[in-house]
PDB file of C-alpha atoms and ligand atoms in Angstrom:
ATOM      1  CA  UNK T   1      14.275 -10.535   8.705  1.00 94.00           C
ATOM      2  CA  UNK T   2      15.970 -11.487   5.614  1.00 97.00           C
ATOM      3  CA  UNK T   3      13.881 -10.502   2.420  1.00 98.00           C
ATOM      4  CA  UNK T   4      14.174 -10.223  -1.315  1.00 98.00           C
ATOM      5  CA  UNK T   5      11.416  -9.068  -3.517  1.00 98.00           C
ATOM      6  CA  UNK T   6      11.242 -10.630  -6.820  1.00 97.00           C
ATOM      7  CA  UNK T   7       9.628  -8.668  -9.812  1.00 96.00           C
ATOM      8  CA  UNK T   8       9.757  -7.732 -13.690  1.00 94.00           C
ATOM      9  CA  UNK T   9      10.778  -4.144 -14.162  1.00 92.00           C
ATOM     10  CA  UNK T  10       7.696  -1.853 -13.253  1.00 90.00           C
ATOM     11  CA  UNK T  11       6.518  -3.938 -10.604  1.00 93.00           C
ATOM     12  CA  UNK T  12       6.961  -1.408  -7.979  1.00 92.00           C
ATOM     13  CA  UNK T  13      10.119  -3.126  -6.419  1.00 95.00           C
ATOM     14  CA  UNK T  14      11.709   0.393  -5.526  1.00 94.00           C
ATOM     15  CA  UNK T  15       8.472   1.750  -3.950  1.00 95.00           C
ATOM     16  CA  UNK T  16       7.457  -1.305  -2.114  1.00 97.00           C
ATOM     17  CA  UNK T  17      10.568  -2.203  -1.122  1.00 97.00           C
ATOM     18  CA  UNK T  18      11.686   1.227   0.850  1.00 97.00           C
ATOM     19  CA  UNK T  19       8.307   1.084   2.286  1.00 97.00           C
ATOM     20  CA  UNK T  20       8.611  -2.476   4.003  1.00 97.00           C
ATOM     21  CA  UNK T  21      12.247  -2.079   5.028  1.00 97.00           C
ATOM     22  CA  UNK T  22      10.894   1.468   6.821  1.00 97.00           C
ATOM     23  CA  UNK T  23       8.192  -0.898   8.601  1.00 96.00           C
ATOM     24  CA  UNK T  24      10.735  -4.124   9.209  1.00 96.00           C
ATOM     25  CA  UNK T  25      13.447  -1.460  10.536  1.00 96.00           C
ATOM     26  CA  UNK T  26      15.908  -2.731   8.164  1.00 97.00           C
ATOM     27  CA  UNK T  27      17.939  -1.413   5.117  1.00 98.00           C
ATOM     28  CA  UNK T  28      16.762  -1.272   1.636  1.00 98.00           C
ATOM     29  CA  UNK T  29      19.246  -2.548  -0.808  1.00 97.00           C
ATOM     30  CA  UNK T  30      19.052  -2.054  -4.486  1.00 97.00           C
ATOM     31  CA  UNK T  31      21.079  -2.634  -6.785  1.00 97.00           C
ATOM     32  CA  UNK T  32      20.230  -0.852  -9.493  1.00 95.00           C
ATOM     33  CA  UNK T  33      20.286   2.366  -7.254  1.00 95.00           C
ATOM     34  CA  UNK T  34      23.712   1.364  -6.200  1.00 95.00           C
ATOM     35  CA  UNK T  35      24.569   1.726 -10.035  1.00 96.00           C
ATOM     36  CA  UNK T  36      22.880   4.292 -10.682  1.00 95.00           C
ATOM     37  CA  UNK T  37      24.418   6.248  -7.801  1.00 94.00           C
ATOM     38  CA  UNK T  38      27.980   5.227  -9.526  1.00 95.00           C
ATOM     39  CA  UNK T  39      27.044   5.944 -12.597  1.00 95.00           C
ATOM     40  CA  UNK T  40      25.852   9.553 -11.943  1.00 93.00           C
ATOM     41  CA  UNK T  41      29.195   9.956  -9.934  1.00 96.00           C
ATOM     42  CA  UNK T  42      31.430   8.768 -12.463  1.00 96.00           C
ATOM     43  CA  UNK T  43      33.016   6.621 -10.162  1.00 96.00           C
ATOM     44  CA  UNK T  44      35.025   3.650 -11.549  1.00 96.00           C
ATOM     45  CA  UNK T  45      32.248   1.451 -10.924  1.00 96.00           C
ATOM     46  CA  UNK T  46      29.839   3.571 -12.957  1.00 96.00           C
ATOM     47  CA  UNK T  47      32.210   3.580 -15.672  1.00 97.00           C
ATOM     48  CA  UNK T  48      32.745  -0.276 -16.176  1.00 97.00           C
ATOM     49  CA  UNK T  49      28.514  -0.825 -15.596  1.00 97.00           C
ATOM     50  CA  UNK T  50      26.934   2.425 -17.556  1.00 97.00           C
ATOM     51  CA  UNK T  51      27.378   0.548 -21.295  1.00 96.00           C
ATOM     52  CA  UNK T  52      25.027  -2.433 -19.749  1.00 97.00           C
ATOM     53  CA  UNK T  53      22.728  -0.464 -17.852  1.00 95.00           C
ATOM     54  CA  UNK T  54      22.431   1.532 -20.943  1.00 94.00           C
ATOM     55  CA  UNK T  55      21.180  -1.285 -22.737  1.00 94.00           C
ATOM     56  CA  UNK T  56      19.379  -2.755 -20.287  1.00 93.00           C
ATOM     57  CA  UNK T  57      21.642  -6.052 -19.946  1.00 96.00           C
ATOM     58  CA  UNK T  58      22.412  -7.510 -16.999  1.00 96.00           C
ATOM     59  CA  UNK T  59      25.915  -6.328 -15.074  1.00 97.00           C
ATOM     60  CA  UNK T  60      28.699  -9.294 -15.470  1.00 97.00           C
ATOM     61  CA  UNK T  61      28.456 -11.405 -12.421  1.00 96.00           C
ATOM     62  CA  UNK T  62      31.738 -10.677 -10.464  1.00 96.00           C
ATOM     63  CA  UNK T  63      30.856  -6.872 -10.701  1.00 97.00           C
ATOM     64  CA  UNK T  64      27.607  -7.519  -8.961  1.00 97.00           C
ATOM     65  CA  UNK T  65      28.058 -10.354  -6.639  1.00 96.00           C
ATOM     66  CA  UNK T  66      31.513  -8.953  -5.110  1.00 94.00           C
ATOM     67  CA  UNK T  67      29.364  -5.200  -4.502  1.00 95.00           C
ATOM     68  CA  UNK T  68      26.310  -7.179  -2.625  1.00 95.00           C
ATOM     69  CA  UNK T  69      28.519  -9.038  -0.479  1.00 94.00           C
ATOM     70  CA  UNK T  70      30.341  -6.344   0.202  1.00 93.00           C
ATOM     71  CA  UNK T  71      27.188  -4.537   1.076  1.00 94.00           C
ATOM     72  CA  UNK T  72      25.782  -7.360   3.503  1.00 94.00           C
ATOM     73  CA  UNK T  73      28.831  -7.219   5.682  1.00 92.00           C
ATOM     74  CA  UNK T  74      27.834  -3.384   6.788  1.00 93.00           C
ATOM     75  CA  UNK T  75      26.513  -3.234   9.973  1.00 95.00           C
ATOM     76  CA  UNK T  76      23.571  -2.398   9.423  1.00 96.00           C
ATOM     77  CA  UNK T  77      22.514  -5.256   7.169  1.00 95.00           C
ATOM     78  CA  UNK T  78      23.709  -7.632   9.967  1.00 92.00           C
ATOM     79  CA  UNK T  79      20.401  -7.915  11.668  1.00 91.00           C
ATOM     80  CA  UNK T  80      18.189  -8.542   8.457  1.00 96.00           C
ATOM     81  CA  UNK T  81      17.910  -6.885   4.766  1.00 98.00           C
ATOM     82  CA  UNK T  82      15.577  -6.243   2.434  1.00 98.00           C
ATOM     83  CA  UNK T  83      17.543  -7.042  -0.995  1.00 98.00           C
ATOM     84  CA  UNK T  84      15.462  -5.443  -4.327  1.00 97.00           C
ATOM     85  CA  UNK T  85      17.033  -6.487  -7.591  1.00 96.00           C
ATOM     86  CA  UNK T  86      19.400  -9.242  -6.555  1.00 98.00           C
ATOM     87  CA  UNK T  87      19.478 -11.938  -7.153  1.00 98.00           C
ATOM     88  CA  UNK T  88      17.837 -12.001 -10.432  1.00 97.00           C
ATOM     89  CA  UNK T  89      19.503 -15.271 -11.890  1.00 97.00           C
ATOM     90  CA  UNK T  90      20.076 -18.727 -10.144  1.00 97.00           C
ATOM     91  CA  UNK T  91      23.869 -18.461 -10.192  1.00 97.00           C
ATOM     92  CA  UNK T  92      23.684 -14.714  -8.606  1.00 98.00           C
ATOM     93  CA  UNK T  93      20.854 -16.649  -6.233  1.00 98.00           C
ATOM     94  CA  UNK T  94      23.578 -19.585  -5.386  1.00 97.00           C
ATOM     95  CA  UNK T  95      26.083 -17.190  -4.818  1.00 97.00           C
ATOM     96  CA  UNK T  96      24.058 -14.966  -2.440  1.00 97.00           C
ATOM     97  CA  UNK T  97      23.093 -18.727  -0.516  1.00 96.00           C
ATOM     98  CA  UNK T  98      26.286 -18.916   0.070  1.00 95.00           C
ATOM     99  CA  UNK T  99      27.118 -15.411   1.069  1.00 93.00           C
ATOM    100  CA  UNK T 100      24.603 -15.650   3.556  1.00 94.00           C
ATOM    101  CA  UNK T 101      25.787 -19.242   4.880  1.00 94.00           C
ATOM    102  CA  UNK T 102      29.250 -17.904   5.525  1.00 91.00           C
ATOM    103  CA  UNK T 103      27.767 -15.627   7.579  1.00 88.00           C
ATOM    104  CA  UNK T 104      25.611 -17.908   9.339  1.00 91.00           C
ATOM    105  CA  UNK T 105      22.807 -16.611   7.687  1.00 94.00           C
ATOM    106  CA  UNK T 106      19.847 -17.900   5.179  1.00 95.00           C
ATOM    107  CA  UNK T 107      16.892 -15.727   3.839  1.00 97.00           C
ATOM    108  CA  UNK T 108      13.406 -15.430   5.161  1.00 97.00           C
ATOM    109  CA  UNK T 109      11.333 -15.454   2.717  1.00 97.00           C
ATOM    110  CA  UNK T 110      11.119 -13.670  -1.027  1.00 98.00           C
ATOM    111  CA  UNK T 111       8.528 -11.734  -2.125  1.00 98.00           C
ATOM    112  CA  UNK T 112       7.492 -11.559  -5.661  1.00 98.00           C
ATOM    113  CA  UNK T 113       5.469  -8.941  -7.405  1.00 97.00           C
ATOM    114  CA  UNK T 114       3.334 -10.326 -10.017  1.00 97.00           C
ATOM    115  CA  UNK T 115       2.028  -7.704 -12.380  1.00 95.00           C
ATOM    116  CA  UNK T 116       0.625  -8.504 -16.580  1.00 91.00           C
ATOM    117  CA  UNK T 117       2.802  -6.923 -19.312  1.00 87.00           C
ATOM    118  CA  UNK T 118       0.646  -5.148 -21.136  1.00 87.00           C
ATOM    119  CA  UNK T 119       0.672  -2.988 -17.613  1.00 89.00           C
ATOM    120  CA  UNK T 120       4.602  -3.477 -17.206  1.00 90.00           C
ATOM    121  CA  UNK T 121       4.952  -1.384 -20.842  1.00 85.00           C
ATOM    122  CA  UNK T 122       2.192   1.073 -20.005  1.00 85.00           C
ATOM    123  CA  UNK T 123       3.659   2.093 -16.442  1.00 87.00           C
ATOM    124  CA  UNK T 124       7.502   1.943 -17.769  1.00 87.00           C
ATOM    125  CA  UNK T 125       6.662   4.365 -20.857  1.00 83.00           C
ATOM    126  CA  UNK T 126       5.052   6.627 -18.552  1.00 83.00           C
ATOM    127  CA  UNK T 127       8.271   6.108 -15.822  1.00 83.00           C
ATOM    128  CA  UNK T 128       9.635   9.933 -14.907  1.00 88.00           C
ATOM    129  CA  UNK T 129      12.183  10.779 -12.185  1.00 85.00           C
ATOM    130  CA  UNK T 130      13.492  14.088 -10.529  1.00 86.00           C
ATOM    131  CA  UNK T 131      17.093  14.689 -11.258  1.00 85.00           C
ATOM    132  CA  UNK T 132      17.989  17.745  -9.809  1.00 87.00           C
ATOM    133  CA  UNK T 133      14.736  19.180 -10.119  1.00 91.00           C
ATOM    134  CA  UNK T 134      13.713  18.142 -13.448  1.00 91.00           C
ATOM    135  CA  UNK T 135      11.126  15.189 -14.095  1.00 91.00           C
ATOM    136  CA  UNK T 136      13.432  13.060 -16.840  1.00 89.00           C
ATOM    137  CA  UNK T 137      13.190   9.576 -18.074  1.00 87.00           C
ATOM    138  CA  UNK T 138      15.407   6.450 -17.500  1.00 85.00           C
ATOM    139  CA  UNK T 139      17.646   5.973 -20.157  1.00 83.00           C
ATOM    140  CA  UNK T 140      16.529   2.512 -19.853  1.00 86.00           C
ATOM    141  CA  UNK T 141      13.071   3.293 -19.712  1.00 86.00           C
ATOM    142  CA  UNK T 142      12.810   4.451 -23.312  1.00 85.00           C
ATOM    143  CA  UNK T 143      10.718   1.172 -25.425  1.00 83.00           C
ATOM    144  CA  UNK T 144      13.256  -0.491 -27.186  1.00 84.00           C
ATOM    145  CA  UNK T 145      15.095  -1.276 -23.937  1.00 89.00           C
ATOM    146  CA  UNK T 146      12.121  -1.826 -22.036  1.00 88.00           C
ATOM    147  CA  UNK T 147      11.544  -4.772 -24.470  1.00 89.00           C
ATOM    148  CA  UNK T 148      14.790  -6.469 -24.619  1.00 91.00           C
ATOM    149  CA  UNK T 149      14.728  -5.387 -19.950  1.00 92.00           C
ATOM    150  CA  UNK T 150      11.521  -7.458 -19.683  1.00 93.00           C
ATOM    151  CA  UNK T 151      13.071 -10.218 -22.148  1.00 94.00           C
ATOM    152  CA  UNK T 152      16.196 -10.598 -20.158  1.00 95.00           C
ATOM    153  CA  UNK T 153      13.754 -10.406 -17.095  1.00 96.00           C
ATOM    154  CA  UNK T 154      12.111 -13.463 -18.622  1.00 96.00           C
ATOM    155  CA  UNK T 155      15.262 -15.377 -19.756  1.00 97.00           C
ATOM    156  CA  UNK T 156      17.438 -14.891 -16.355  1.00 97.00           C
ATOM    157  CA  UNK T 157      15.352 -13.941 -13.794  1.00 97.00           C
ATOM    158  CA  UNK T 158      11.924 -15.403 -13.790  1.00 97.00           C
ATOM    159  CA  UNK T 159      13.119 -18.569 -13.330  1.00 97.00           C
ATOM    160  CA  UNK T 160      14.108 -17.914  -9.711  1.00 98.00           C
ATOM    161  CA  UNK T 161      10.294 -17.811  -9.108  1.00 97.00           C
ATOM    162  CA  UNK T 162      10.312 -21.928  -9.327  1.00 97.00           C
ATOM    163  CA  UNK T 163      12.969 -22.340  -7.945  1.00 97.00           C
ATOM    164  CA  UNK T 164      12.316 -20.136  -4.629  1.00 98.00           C
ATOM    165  CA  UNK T 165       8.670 -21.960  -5.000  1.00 98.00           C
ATOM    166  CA  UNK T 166      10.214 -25.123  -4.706  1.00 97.00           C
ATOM    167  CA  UNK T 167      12.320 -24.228  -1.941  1.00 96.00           C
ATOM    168  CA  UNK T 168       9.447 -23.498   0.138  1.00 97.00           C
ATOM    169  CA  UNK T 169      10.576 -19.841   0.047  1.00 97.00           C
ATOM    170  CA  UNK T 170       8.146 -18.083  -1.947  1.00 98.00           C
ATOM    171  CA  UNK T 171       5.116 -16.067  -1.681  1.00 98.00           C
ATOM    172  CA  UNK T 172       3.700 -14.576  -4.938  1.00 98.00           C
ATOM    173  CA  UNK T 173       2.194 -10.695  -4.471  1.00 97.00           C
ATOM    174  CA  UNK T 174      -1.104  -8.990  -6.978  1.00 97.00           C
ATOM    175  CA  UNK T 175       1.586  -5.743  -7.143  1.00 96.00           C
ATOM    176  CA  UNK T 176      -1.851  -4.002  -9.827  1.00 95.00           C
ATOM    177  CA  UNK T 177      -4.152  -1.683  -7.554  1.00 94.00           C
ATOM    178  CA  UNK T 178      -2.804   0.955  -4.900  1.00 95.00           C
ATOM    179  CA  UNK T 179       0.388   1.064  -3.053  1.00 96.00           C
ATOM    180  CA  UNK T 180      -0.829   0.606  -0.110  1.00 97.00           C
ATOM    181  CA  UNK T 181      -2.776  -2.699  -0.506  1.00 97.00           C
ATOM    182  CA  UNK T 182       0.459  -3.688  -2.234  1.00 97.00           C
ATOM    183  CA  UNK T 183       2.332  -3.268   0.956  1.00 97.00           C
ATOM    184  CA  UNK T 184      -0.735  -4.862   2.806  1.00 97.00           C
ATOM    185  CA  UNK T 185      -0.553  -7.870   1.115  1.00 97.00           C
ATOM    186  CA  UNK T 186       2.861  -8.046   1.212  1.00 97.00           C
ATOM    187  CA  UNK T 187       3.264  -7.501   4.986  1.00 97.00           C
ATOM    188  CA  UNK T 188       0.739 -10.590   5.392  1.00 97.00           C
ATOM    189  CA  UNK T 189       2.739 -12.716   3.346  1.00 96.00           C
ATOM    190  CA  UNK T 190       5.875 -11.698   5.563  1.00 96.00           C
ATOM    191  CA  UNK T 191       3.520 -12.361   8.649  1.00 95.00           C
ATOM    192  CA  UNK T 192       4.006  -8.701  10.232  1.00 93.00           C
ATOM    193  CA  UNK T 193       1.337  -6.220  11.133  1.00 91.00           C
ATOM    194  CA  UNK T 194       1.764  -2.645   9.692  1.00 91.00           C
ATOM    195  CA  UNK T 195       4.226  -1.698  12.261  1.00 89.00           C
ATOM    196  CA  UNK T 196       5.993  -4.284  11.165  1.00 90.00           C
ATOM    197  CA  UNK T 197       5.473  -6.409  14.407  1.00 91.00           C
ATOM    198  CA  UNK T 198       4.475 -10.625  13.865  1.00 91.00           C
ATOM    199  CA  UNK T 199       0.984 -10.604  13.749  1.00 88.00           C
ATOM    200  CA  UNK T 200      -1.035 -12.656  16.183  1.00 76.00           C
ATOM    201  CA  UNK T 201      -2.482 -14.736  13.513  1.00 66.00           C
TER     202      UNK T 201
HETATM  203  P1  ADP U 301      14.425  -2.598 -13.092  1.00 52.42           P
HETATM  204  O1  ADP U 301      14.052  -3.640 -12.093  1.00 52.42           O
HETATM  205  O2  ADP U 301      13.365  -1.555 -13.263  1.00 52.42           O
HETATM  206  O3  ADP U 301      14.928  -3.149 -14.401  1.00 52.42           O
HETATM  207  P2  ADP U 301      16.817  -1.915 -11.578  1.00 52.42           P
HETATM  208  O4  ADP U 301      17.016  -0.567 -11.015  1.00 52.42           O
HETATM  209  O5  ADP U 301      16.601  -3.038 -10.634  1.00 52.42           O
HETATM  210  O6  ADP U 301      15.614  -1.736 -12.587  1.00 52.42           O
HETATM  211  O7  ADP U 301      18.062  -2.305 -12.508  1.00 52.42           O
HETATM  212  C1  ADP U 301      18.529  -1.463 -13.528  1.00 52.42           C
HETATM  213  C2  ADP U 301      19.750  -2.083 -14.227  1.00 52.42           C
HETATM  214  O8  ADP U 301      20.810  -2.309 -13.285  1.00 52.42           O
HETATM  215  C3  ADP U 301      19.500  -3.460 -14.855  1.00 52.42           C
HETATM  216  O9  ADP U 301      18.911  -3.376 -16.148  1.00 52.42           O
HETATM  217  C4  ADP U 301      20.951  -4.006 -14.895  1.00 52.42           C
HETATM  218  O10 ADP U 301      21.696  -3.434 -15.950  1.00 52.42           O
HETATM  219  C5  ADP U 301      21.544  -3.500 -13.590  1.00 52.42           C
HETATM  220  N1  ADP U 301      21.356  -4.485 -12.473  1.00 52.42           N
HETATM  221  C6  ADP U 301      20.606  -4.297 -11.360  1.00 52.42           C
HETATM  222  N2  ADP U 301      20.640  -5.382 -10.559  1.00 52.42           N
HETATM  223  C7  ADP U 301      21.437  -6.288 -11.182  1.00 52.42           C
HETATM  224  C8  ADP U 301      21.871  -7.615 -10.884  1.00 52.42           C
HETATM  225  N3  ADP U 301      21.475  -8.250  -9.757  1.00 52.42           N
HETATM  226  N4  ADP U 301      22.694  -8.244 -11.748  1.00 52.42           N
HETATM  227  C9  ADP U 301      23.096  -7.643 -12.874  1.00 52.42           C
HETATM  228  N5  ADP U 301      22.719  -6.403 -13.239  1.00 52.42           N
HETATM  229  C10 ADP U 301      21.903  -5.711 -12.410  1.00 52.42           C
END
């Protein structure tokens, strides 16, 4: 199955999404972790993305796009994917199309994780993660770039929500209450029981 999830930052897109590519059997592919593993390892990758991710923009274009499709032609994303944080503007989302087409490919279905702002802020403020065995925070979780992250969110990517809508592709996911009836409702929408299996219904 061929998947992306669709959300605001602090929807739960990381959690949820290594969760349902554990029960679909396929890989997980984010691209923020992708940068954030570069920019942690000072590669030459981190290097040209750290200034955006450090100010919550978006990465230029042929940076991202050329690292995805690179990362689709793996192996192990041959048989299905489930893509979390890409695309998250229509030309990345024409560009993946295509991508996929060359390969014979098109996607599935894409998932979006609706959650109110007022929630977004509140869970991103309170956003730690273990580094080396210390809780820390984001750089790009601290407010001022969680505003002008969920305004970019709204400028570039939310409008991929039409347009998936209107190409029959999209299925729109409550991501408030536990993570587990997140993934439940999210496995419905895919049509797969909790093993990941199509459901009879
Ligand atoms: P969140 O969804 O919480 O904002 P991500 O981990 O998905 O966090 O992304 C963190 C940062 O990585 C983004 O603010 C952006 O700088 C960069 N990034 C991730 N995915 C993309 C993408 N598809 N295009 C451009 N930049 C991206």
């Amino acid at each position: 199955m061929r998947v992306v999830l669709l959300g605001p930052p602090g929807a739960g897109k990381g959690t949820q999404a290594q969760i349902i590519a554990g029960k679909l059997n396929v890989p997980a592919i984010s691209t923020g972790d992708i940068f954030r593993a570069n920019v942690s390892g000072k590669t030459e990758l981190g290097l040209k993305v750290k200034e955006y991710l450090d100010a919550g923009d978006l990465v230029p274009d042929e940076i991202t796009v050329a690292m995805v499709k690179d990362r689709l032609a793996e192996p192990d994303a041959k048989a299905g994917f489930l893509l979390d944080g890409f695309p998250r503007s229509i030309p990345q989302s024409e560009q993946l199309r295509e991508s996929l087409a060359e390969l014979g490919h098109s996607l599935d279905r894409v998932l979006e994780l609706v959650v109110d702002e007022d929630e977004l802020v509140r869970r991103l403020s309170g956003r730690r993660m273990l580094v080396d065995g210390e809780m820390i925070q984001r750089d790009d979780d601290k407010p001022e770039t969680v505003r002008h992250r969920l305004q970019v969110y709204r400028e570039q990517t939310e409008p991929l929500s039409g347009f998936y809508e209107a190409a029959g592709l999209l299925s729109r996911i409550d991501a408030i209450g536990e993570v587990e009836e997140v993934t439940a409702r999210a496995l419905k929408a895919l049509g797969v029981d909790d093993a990941g299996q199509p459901s009879a219904d």
